[in-house]
């Protein structure tokens, strides 16, 4: 059994509540638009494993440290982590075929700044977009997600609201 903290779209924002909410997690996954590399460095002090992908605003050290997508397995669950991916019924070009050919069980992406958790019964997977954890963007609520993966299944999922985003992003 593993506890996973998931966030996206920090846009260089660090909030001490990331560490509070993700304390005790086995892994933290960042779905892109990290901004400053120090965000990842601070997350690495919170959990033993931090997996992160770069987003469309990332550059420099973040791009040198992170790939565009990661495919991996945790507790028997095949995961695809990327920044721009869409969601069931409206996947970005090429994403649906990648998910199918890799037999993905859990698809995590960011980019939209909109929290979305939904199954894709056609592909037999769960889609998670944790929304935006940072202030920059159009989101009205800043969010994080925590899940538990056990024996090939997501057995728990919690949405954490961090409060309203600042007006004007």
C-alpha positions as CSV (number, residue, x, y, z in Angstrom):
1,X,0.0,0.0,0.0
2,X,1.3,3.5,-0.9
3,X,0.0,6.9,-0.2
4,X,0.6,9.4,-3.0
5,X,0.3,13.2,-3.0
6,X,-0.6,14.7,-6.4
7,X,-0.3,18.3,-7.5
8,X,0.1,20.4,-10.7
9,X,0.5,23.9,-11.9
10,X,2.4,25.4,-9.0
11,X,3.9,28.0,-11.3
12,X,6.9,28.6,-8.9
13,X,4.5,28.9,-5.9
14,X,5.5,27.1,-2.7
15,X,2.8,26.8,0.0
16,X,3.9,25.2,3.3
17,X,0.6,23.4,3.3
18,X,2.0,21.1,0.5
19,X,4.3,19.7,3.1
20,X,1.6,19.5,5.8
21,X,-0.9,17.6,3.6
22,X,1.7,15.4,1.9
23,X,3.6,14.5,5.2
24,X,3.7,10.7,5.5
25,X,3.2,10.2,1.7
26,X,5.3,7.5,0.1
27,X,5.5,9.5,-3.2
28,X,4.6,12.9,-4.5
29,X,3.7,13.4,-8.2
30,X,3.8,16.8,-9.9
31,X,2.0,17.0,-13.2
32,X,3.9,19.9,-14.7
33,X,4.1,23.7,-14.8
34,X,6.4,23.5,-11.9
35,X,8.0,26.8,-12.5
36,X,11.1,27.1,-10.3
37,X,13.2,23.9,-9.6
38,X,13.1,24.8,-5.8
39,X,9.5,23.6,-5.7
40,X,10.7,20.1,-6.6
41,X,13.6,20.3,-4.2
42,X,11.2,21.2,-1.3
43,X,8.9,18.4,-2.3
44,X,11.8,16.0,-2.2
45,X,12.3,16.9,1.5
46,X,8.7,15.8,2.2
47,X,8.5,12.4,0.5
48,X,11.1,9.8,-0.4
49,X,10.0,9.6,-4.0
50,X,9.1,12.6,-6.1
51,X,8.0,12.0,-9.8
52,X,7.6,15.1,-11.9
53,X,7.0,16.0,-15.5
54,X,7.6,19.3,-17.2
55,X,4.8,21.5,-18.4
56,X,4.4,24.1,-21.1
57,X,5.8,27.0,-18.9
58,X,8.8,25.1,-17.6
59,X,12.3,25.8,-18.8
60,X,15.9,25.6,-17.7
61,X,16.6,23.3,-14.7
62,X,13.1,21.9,-14.7
63,X,13.4,20.8,-18.3
64,X,16.8,19.3,-17.6
65,X,15.4,17.4,-14.6
66,X,12.0,16.4,-15.9
67,X,10.8,14.5,-19.0
68,X,7.6,15.4,-20.9
69,X,5.9,12.2,-19.7
70,X,6.5,9.3,-17.3
71,X,5.2,5.8,-17.5
72,X,5.7,3.7,-14.3
73,X,4.0,1.1,-12.1
74,X,3.1,1.5,-8.4
75,X,1.6,-1.3,-6.3
76,X,0.4,-3.1,-9.5
77,X,-1.1,0.1,-11.1
78,X,0.3,1.3,-14.4
79,X,0.5,5.1,-14.4
80,X,1.0,7.7,-17.1
81,X,2.0,11.1,-15.8
82,X,2.1,14.1,-18.2
83,X,1.1,17.8,-18.3
84,X,-1.1,18.2,-21.3
85,X,-3.4,15.2,-21.7
86,X,-7.0,16.2,-21.8
87,X,-9.6,13.8,-20.2
88,X,-11.9,11.0,-21.2
89,X,-13.8,11.9,-24.3
90,X,-11.5,14.9,-25.0
91,X,-7.9,13.6,-24.9
92,X,-5.1,15.6,-26.4
93,X,-3.9,14.2,-29.8
94,X,-2.1,10.9,-29.4
95,X,-2.9,10.4,-25.7
96,X,-5.7,7.9,-26.1
97,X,-3.6,5.5,-28.2
98,X,-0.6,5.9,-25.8
99,X,-2.9,5.1,-22.8
100,X,-4.3,2.0,-24.6
101,X,-1.0,0.7,-25.9
102,X,0.6,1.0,-22.5
103,X,-2.4,-0.6,-20.7
104,X,-2.6,2.4,-18.3
105,X,-4.8,2.1,-15.2
106,X,-4.2,5.6,-13.9
107,X,-3.8,8.7,-16.0
108,X,-2.6,11.9,-14.3
109,X,-2.2,15.2,-16.0
110,X,-2.5,18.9,-15.3
111,X,-2.6,22.0,-17.5
112,X,-6.3,22.9,-17.3
113,X,-6.1,24.2,-13.7
114,X,-9.5,22.4,-13.3
115,X,-9.8,19.6,-10.7
116,X,-11.2,16.6,-12.5
117,X,-11.4,13.0,-11.3
118,X,-13.3,10.6,-13.7
119,X,-13.2,7.1,-14.9
120,X,-12.7,6.2,-18.5
121,X,-14.7,2.9,-18.8
122,X,-13.7,2.5,-22.5
123,X,-10.0,2.3,-21.6
124,X,-10.6,0.9,-18.1
125,X,-8.6,3.6,-16.3
126,X,-9.1,6.4,-13.8
127,X,-8.2,10.0,-14.9
128,X,-7.0,12.5,-12.3
129,X,-6.2,16.2,-12.9
130,X,-5.4,17.6,-9.4
131,X,-6.3,21.2,-10.5
132,X,-3.8,24.0,-9.8
133,X,-1.8,24.3,-6.6
134,X,-0.4,27.7,-7.4
135,X,-1.9,31.1,-7.7
136,X,-1.2,31.8,-11.3
137,X,-4.1,31.1,-13.7
138,X,-7.9,31.1,-13.9
139,X,-8.8,28.6,-11.2
140,X,-11.0,29.9,-8.4
141,X,-9.9,27.2,-5.9
142,X,-6.3,25.9,-5.4
143,X,-6.3,22.1,-5.0
144,X,-4.2,19.0,-4.2
145,X,-5.2,15.4,-4.4
146,X,-4.1,12.5,-2.2
147,X,-4.7,8.8,-3.2
148,X,-3.9,5.4,-1.7
149,X,-2.9,2.6,-4.1
150,X,-3.2,-0.9,-2.8
151,X,-2.9,-4.2,-4.5
152,X,-3.6,-2.9,-8.0
153,X,-6.3,-0.4,-7.2
154,X,-6.8,3.2,-6.0
155,X,-8.6,2.5,-2.7
156,X,-8.9,6.1,-1.4
157,X,-8.9,9.6,-2.9
158,X,-9.1,12.9,-1.1
159,X,-9.3,16.4,-2.5
160,X,-7.6,19.1,-0.5
161,X,-8.7,22.7,-1.0
162,X,-6.1,25.3,-0.3
163,X,-8.4,28.3,-0.6
164,X,-9.2,30.8,-3.3
165,X,-6.7,31.8,-5.9
166,X,-5.8,35.5,-5.9
167,X,-7.9,37.6,-8.2
168,X,-6.1,38.3,-11.5
169,X,-3.7,35.3,-11.2
